[in-house]
CSV table of C-alpha atoms and ligand atoms in Angstrom, one decimal:
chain,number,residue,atom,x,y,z
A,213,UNK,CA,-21.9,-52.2,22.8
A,214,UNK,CA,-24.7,-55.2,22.4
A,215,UNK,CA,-21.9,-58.2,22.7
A,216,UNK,CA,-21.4,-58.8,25.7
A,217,UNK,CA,-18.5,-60.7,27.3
A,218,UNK,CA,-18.3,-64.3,27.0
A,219,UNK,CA,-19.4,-66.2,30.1
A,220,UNK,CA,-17.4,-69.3,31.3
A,221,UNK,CA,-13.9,-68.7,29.9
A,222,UNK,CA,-11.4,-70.4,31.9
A,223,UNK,CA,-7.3,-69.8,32.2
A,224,UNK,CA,-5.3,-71.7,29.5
A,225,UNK,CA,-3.7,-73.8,32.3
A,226,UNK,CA,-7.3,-75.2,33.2
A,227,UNK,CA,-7.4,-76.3,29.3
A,228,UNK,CA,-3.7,-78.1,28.8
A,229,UNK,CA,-2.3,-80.8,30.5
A,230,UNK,CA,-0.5,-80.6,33.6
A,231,UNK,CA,2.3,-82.1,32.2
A,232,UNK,CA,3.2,-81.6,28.2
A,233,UNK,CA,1.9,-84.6,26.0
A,234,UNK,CA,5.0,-85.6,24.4
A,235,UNK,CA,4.3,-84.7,20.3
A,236,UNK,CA,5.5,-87.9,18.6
A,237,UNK,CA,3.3,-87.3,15.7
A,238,UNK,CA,3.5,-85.8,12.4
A,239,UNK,CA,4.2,-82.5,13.6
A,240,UNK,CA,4.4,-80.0,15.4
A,241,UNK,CA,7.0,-81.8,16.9
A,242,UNK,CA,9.0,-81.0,20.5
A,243,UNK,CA,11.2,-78.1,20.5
A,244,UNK,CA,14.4,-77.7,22.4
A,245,UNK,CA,14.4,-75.2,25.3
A,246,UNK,CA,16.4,-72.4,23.7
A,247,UNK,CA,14.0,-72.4,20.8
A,248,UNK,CA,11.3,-71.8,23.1
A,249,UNK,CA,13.5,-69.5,25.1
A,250,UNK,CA,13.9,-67.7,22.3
A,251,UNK,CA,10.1,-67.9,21.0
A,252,UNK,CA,9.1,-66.1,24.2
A,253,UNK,CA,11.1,-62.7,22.9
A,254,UNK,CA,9.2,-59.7,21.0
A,255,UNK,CA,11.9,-57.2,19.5
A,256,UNK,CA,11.6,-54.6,16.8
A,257,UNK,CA,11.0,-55.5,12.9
A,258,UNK,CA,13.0,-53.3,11.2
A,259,UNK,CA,16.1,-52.8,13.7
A,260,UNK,CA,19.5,-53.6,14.0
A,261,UNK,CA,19.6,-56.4,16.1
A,262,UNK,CA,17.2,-58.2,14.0
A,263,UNK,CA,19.0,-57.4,11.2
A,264,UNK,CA,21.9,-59.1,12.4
A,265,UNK,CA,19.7,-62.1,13.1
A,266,UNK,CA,18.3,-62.4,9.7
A,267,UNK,CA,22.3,-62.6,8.2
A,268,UNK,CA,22.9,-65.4,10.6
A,269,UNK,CA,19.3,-67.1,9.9
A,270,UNK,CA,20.3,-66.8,6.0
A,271,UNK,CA,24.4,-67.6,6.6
A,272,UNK,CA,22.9,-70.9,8.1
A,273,UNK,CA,19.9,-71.6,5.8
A,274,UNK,CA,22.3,-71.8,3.2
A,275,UNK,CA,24.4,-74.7,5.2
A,276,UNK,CA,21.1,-76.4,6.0
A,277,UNK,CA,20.0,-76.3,2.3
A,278,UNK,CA,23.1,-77.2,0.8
A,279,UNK,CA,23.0,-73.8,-1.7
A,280,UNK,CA,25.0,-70.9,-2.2
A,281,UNK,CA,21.8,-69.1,-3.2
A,282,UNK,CA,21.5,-65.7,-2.1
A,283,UNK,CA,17.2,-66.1,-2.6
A,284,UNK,CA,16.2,-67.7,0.8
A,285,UNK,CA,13.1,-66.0,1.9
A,286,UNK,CA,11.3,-66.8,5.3
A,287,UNK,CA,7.5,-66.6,5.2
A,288,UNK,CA,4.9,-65.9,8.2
A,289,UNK,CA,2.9,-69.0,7.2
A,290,UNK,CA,2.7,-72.8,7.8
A,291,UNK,CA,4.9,-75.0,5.3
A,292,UNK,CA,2.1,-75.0,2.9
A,293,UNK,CA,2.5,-70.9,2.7
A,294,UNK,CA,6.1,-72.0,2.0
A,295,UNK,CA,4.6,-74.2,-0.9
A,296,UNK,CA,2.6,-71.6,-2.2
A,297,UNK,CA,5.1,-69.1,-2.3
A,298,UNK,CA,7.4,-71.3,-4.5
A,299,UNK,CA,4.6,-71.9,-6.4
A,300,UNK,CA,3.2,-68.9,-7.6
A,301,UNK,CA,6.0,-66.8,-8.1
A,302,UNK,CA,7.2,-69.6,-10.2
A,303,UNK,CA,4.0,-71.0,-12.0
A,304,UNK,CA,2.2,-68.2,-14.8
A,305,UNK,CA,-0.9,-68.6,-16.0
A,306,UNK,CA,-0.6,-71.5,-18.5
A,307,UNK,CA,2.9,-72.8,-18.0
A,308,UNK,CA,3.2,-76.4,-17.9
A,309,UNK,CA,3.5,-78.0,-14.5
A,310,UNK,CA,4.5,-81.9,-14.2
A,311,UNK,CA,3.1,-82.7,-10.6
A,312,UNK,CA,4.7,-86.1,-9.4
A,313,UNK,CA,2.3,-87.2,-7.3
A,314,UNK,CA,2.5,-89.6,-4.7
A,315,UNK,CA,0.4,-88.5,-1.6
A,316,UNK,CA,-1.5,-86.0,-0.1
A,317,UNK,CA,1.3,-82.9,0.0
A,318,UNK,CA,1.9,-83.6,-3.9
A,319,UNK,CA,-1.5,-83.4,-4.6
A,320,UNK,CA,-1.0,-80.1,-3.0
A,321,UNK,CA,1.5,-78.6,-4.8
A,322,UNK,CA,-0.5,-79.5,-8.2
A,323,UNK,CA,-3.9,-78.1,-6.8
A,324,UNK,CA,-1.8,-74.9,-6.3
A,325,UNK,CA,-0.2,-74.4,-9.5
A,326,UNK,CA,-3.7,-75.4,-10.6
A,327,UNK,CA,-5.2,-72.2,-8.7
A,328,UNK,CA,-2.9,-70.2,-10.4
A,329,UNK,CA,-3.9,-71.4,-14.0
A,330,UNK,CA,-1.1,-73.8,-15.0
A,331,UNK,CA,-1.7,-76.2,-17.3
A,332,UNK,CA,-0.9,-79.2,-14.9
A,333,UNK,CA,0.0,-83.0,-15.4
A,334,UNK,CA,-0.5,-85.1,-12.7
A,335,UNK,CA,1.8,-88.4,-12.4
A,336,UNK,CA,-0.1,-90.6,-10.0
A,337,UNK,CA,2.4,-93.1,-8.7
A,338,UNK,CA,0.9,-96.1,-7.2
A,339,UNK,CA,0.5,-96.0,-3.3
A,340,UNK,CA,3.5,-97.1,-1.2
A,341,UNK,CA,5.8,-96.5,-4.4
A,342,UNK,CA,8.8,-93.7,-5.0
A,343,UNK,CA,9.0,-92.3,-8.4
A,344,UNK,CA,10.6,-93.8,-11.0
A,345,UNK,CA,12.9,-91.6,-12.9
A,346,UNK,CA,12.6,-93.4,-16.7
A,347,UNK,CA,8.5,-93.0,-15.9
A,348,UNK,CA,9.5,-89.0,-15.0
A,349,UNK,CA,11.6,-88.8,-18.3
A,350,UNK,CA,8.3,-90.2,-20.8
A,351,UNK,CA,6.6,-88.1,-19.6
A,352,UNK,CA,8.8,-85.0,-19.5
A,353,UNK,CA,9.5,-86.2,-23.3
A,354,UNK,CA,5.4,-86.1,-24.3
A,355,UNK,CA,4.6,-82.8,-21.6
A,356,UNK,CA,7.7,-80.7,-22.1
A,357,UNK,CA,6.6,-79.1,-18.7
A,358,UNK,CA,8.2,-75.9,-17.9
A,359,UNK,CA,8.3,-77.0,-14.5
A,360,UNK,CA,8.1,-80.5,-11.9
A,361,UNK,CA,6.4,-80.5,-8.7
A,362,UNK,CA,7.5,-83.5,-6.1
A,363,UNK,CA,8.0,-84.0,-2.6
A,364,UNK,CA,10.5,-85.4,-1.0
A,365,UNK,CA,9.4,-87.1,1.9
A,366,UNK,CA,5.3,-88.0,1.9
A,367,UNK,CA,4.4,-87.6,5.3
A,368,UNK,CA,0.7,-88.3,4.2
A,369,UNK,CA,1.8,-92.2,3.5
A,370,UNK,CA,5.6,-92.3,4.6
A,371,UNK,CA,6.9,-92.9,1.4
A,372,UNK,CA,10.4,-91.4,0.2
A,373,UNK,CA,11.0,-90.3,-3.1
A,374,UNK,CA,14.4,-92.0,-3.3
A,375,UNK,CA,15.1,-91.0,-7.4
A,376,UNK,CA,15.0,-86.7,-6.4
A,377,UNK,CA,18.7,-86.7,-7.5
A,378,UNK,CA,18.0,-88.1,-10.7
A,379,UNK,CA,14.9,-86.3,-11.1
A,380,UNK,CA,17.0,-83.0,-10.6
A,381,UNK,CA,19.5,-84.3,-13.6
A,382,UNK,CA,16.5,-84.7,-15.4
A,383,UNK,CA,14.9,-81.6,-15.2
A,384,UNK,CA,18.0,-80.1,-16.3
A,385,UNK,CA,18.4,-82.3,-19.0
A,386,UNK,CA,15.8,-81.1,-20.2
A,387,UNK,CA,15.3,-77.6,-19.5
A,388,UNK,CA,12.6,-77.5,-16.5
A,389,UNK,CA,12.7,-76.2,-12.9
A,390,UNK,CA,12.5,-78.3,-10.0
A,391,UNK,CA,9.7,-77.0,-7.0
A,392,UNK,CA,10.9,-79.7,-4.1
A,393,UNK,CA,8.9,-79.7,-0.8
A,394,UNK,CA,11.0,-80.8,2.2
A,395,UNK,CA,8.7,-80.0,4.6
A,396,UNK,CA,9.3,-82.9,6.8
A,397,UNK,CA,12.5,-83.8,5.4
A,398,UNK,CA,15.2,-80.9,5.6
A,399,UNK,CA,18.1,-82.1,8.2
A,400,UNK,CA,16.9,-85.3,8.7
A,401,UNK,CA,18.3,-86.8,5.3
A,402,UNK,CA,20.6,-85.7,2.6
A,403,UNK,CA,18.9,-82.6,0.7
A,404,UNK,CA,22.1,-81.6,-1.6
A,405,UNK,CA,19.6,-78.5,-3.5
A,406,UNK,CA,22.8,-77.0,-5.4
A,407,UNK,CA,24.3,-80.3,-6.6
A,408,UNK,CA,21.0,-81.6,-7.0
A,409,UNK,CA,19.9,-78.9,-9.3
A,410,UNK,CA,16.6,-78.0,-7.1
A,411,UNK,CA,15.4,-75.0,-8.6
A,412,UNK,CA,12.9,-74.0,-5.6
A,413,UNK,CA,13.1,-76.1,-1.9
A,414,UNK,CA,10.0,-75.3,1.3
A,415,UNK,CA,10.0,-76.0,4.8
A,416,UNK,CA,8.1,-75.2,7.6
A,417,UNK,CA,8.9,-75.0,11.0
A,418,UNK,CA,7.7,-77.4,13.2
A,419,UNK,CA,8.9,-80.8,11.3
A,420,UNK,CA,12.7,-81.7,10.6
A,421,UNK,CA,14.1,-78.3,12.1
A,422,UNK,CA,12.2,-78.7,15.2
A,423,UNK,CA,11.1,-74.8,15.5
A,424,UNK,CA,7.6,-73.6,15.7
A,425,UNK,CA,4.5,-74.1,13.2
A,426,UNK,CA,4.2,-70.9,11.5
A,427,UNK,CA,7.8,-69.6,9.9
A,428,UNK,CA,8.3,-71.6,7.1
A,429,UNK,CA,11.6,-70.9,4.3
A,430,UNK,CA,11.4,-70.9,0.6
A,431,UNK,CA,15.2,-71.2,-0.8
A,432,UNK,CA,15.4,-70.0,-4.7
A,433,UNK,CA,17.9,-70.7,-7.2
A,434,UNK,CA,19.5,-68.3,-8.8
A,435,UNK,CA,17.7,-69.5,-12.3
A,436,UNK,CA,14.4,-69.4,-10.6
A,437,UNK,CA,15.4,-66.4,-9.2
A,438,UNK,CA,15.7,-65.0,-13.0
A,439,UNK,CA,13.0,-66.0,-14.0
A,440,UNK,CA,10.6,-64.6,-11.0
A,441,UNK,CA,12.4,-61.1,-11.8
A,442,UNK,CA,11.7,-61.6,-15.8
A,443,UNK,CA,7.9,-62.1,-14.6
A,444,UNK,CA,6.1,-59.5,-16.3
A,445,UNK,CA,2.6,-59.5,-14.6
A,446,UNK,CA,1.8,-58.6,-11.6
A,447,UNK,CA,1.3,-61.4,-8.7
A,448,UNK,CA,-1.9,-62.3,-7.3
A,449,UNK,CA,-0.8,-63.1,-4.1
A,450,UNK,CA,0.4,-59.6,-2.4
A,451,UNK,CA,2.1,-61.4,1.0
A,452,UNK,CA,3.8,-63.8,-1.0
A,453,UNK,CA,5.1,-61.9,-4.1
A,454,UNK,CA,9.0,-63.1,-3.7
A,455,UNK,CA,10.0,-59.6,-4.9
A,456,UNK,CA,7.9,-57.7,-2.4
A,457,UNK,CA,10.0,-60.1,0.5
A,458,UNK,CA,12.9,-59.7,-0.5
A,459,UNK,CA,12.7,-56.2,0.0
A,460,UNK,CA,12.6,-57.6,3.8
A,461,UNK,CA,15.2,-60.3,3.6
A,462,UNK,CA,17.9,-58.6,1.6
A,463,UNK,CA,17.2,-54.9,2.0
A,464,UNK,CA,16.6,-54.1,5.1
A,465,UNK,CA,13.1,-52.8,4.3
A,466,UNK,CA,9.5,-53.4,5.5
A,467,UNK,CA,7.0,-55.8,3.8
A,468,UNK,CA,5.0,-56.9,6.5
A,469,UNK,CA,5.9,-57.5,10.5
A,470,UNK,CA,7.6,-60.1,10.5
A,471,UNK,CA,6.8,-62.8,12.9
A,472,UNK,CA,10.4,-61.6,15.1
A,473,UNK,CA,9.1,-64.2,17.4
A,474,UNK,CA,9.2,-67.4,15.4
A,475,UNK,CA,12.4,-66.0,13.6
A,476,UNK,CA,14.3,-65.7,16.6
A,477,UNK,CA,13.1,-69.5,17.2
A,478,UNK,CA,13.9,-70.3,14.0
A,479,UNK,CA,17.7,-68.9,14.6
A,480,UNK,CA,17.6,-71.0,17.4
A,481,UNK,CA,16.9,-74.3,15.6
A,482,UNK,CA,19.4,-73.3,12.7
A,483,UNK,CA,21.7,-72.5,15.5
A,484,UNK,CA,21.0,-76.3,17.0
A,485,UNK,CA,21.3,-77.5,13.6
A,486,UNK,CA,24.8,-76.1,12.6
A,487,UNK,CA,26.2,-76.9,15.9
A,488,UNK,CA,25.1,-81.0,15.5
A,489,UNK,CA,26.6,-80.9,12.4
A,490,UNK,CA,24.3,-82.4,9.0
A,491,UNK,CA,26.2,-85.2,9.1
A,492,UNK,CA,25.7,-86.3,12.5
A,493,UNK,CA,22.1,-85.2,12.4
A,494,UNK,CA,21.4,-87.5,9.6
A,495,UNK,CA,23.1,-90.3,11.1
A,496,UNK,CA,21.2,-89.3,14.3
A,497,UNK,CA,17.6,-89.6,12.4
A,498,UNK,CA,18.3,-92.9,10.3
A,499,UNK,CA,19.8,-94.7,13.6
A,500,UNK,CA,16.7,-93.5,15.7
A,501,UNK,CA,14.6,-94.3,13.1
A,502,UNK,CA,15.6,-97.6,12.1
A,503,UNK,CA,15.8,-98.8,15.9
A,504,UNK,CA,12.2,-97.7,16.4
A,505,UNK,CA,10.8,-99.2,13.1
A,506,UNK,CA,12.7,-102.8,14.2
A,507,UNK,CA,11.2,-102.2,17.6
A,508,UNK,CA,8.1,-101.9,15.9
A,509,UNK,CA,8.1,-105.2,14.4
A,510,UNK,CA,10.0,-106.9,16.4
A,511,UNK,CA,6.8,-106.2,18.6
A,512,UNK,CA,4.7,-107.8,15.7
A,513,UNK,CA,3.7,-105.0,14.1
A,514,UNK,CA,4.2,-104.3,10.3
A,515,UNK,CA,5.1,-101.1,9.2
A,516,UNK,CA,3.2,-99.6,5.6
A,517,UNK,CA,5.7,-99.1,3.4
A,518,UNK,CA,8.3,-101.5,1.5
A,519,UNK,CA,12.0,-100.8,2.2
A,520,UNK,CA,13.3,-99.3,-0.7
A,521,UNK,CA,10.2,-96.5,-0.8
A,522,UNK,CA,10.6,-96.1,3.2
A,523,UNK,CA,10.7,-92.6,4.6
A,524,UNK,CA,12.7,-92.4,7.8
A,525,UNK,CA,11.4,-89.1,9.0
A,526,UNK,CA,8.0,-90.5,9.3
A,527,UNK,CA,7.0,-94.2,10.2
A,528,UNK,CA,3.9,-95.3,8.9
A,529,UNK,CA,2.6,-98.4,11.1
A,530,UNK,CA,-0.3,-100.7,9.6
A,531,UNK,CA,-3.4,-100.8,11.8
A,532,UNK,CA,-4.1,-104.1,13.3
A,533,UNK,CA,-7.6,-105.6,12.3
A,534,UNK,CA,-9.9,-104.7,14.8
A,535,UNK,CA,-8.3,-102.0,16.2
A,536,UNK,CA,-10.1,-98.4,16.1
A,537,UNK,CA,-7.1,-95.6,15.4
A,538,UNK,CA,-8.9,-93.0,17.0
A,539,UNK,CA,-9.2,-95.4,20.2
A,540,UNK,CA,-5.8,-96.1,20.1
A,541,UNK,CA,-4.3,-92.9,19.7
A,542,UNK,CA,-6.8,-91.9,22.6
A,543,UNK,CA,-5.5,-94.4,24.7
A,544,UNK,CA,-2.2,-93.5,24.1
A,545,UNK,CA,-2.6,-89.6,24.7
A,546,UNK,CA,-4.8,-90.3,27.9
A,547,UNK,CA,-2.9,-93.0,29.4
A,548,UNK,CA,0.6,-92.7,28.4
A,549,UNK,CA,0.6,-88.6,27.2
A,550,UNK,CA,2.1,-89.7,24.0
A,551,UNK,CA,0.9,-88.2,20.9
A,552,UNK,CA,0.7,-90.1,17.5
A,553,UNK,CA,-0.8,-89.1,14.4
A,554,UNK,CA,-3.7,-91.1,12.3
A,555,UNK,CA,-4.1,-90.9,8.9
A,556,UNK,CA,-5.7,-89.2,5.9
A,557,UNK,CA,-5.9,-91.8,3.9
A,558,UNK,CA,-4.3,-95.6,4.1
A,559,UNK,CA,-5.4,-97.5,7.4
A,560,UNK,CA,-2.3,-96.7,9.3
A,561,UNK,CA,-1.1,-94.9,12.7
A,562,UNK,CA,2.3,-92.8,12.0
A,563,UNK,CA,5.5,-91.9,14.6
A,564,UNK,CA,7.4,-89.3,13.9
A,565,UNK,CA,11.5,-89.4,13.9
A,566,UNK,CA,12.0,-85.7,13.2
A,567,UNK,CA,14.3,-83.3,15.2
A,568,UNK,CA,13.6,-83.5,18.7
A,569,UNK,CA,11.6,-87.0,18.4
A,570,UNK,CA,15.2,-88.4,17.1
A,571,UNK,CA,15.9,-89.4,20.9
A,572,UNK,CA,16.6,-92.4,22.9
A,573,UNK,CA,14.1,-91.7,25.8
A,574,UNK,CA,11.4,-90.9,23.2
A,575,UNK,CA,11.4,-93.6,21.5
A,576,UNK,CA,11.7,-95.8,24.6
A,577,UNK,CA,8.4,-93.7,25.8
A,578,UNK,CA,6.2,-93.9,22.3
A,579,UNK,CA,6.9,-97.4,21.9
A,580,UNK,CA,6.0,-98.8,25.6
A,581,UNK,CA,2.9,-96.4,24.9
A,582,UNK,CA,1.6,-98.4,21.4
A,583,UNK,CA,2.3,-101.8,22.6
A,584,UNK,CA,0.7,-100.9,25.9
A,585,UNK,CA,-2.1,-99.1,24.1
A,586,UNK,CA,-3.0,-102.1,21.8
A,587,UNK,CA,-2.2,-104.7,24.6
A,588,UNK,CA,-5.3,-102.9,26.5
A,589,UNK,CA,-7.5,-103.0,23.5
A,590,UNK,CA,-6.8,-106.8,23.6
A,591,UNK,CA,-4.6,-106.9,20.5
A,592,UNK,CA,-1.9,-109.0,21.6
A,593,UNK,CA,1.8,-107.5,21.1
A,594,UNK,CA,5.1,-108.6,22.5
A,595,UNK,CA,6.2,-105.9,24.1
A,596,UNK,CA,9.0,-106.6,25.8
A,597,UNK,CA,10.2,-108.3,23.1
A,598,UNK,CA,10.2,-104.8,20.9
A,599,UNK,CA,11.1,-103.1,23.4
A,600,UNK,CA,14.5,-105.4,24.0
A,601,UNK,CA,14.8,-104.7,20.0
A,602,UNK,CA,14.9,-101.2,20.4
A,603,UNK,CA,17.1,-101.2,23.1
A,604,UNK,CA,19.5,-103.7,20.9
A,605,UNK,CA,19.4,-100.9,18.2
A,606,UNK,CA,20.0,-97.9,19.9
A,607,UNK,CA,22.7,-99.7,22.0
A,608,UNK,CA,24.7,-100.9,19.0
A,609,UNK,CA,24.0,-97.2,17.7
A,610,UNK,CA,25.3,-95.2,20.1
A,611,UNK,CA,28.5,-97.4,21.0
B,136,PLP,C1,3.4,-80.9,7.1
B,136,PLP,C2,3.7,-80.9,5.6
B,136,PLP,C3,3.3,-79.8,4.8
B,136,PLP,C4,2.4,-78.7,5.3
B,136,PLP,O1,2.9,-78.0,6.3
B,136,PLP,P1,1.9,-77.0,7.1
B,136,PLP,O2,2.8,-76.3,8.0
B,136,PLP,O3,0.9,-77.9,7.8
B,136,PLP,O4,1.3,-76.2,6.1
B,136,PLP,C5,3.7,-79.9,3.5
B,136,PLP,N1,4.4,-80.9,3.0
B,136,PLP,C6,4.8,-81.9,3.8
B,136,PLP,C7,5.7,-82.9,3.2
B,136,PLP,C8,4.5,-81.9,5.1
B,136,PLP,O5,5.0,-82.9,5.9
């Protein structure tokens, strides 16, 4: 024994905040009380009584993906072990992947099916732009990919990839599978994955379902499903071999401990999610969302994306000249204990409007907090004008 123990180490409650920041960032985002109630539980792997949970998690996946697939896998990871999963049970050394790309996640997807020796294509769209589908049909014309890579929602830049429907016709058209992320997306906006013809949909946790980071769900169709069980050689990737989890999700077997914890959450959020209703929760997220982004510039702000490409789930705010984002954000966290996210990439600040941020006294919060923040930096907002536009909003909204 030469380590000794560490000197200096201090409770957890001397390191957080007295009182919780409130996550309006890109994730992880709030989560309601009974998914932290049900986060705090430990129960056996391989009973009963998680057994039973694991029908209900899947009975309700299956409403929250729009699918009657009977493939829907949960993974101990983030959302991108969700994306991996997808992708290499999917992707064979030298099949030909189309990766749509138009952010950072999408260039994820295609570094991944790169690491697993596809041959892959990458579609750069131009920043601040969805995918067009007649570019997407060229180019399946001259690839013939076997399969198309895209993400719904770009969290990276807040753009929304509008044209997935018709990208889902396409790839049928012409005999490819579809590998859709909707990390940040999934029941916050339409996601239709049977009538849509997705062939493999991901999500993590801790963005549109409002769980915890770290169980994510992979939802297979039964084509993909075929042709992961066709696969002749053997996987890479042990943890997330599709076949080896199934054996956990379908038969009542062990792979590895599953994280009961963050299931149990998980059910919780599903739970949350079935009793709202996907209707009402999408309405929910576009009203919130549109009252905060005409709050925003109503303010005289101006917000990074066009219309037409603009994701709801995430709103991407331009940086005013002279203003530092890491200052602001600072202020904003220290000040007001509101959390935004910066950026990796364009020179914006972003607010999320997933799950739990989708509400009234949030948005009144995070907003008061930006124009406050930038009004002490000596950027000059109107604040209550904003705010008297977000009130406007919500108010016609919720009448
Ligand atoms: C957050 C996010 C991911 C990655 O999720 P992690 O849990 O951080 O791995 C992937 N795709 C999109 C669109 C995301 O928003």
């Amino acid at each position: 024994m030469s380590i000794g123990i560490p000197e200096n180490i201090i409770p957890l409650d001397s390191i957080l905040p007295d009182e919780p920041l409130l996550m309006m960032g890109a994730g992880p985002v709030p989560i309601p009380p009974r998914v932290a109630a049900a986060n705090s539980i430990v129960i056996n792997h391989l009973g009963d009584t998680l057994a039973r949970v694991i029908e209900q998690v899947k009975a309700m996946s299956r409403y929250v993906f729009q699918t009657e697939s009977m493939h829907i896998l949960g993974v101990a990871g983030p959302g991108s072990a969700a994306m991996e999963m997808a992708v290499v049970n999917l992707v064979k050394p030298g099949s030909k992947v189309l990766s749509i790309c138009n952010g950072f996640f999408s260039q994820r997807l295609a570094e991944m099916a790169e690491r697993v020796e596809g041959d892959v294509l990458r579609m750069q769209v131009p920043e601040g732009e969805g995918v067009s589908p007649g570019e997407v049909e060229k180019l399946i014309k001259q690839y013939q990919p076997d399969i198309i890579t895209i993400v719904q929602g770009e969290t990276s830049n807040t753009v929304h990839n509008r044209a997935l429907p018709e990208i889902g016709v396409l790839a049928k058209k012409y005999g490819c599978m579809v590998i859709v992320d909707a990390v940040c997306t999934l029941s916050t906006m339409p996601l239709d994955m049977d009538d849509w013809g997705i062939d493999a949909v991901i999500t993590g946790g801790q963005k549109g379902l409002s769980s915890i980071p770290g169980v994510s769900l992979v939802a297979f169709s039964d084509q993909a499903w075929k042709a992961i069980e066709e696969r002749q050689d053997r996987l890479r990737h042990w943890c997330l071999d599709a076949k080896l989890a199934d054996q956990f999700w379908y038969k009542k077997s062990y792979h590895y401990t599953a994280p009961v914890s963050g299931i149990l959450a998980m059910h919780e959020a599903l739970r949350l999610i079935c009793k709202e209703t996907l209707p009402r929760r999408f309405e929910r997220h576009s009203s919130c969302s549109q009252a905060l982004q005409a709050g925003i510039e109503a303010m005289g702000l101006s917000l990074f994306v066009e219309p037409c490409a603009r994701l709801n789930s995430v709103v991407g705010i331009n940086l005013p000249e002279n203003i530092n984002s890491l200052q602001l954000l600072k202020t904003m966290s220290q000040r007001y204990r509101v959390e935004i996210s910066g950026s990796f990439g364009p020179p914006i600040v972003r607010i999320g409007q997933m799950g739990e941020q989708c509400r009234s006294h949030n948005l009144f919060r995070t907003l008061h907090a930006l124009g406050a923040s930038l009004g002490s930096l000596n950027y000059g907002v109107d604040l209550p004008v904003g705010m008297a536009e977000l009130e406007r909003r919500l108010d016609s909204y919720e009448r």
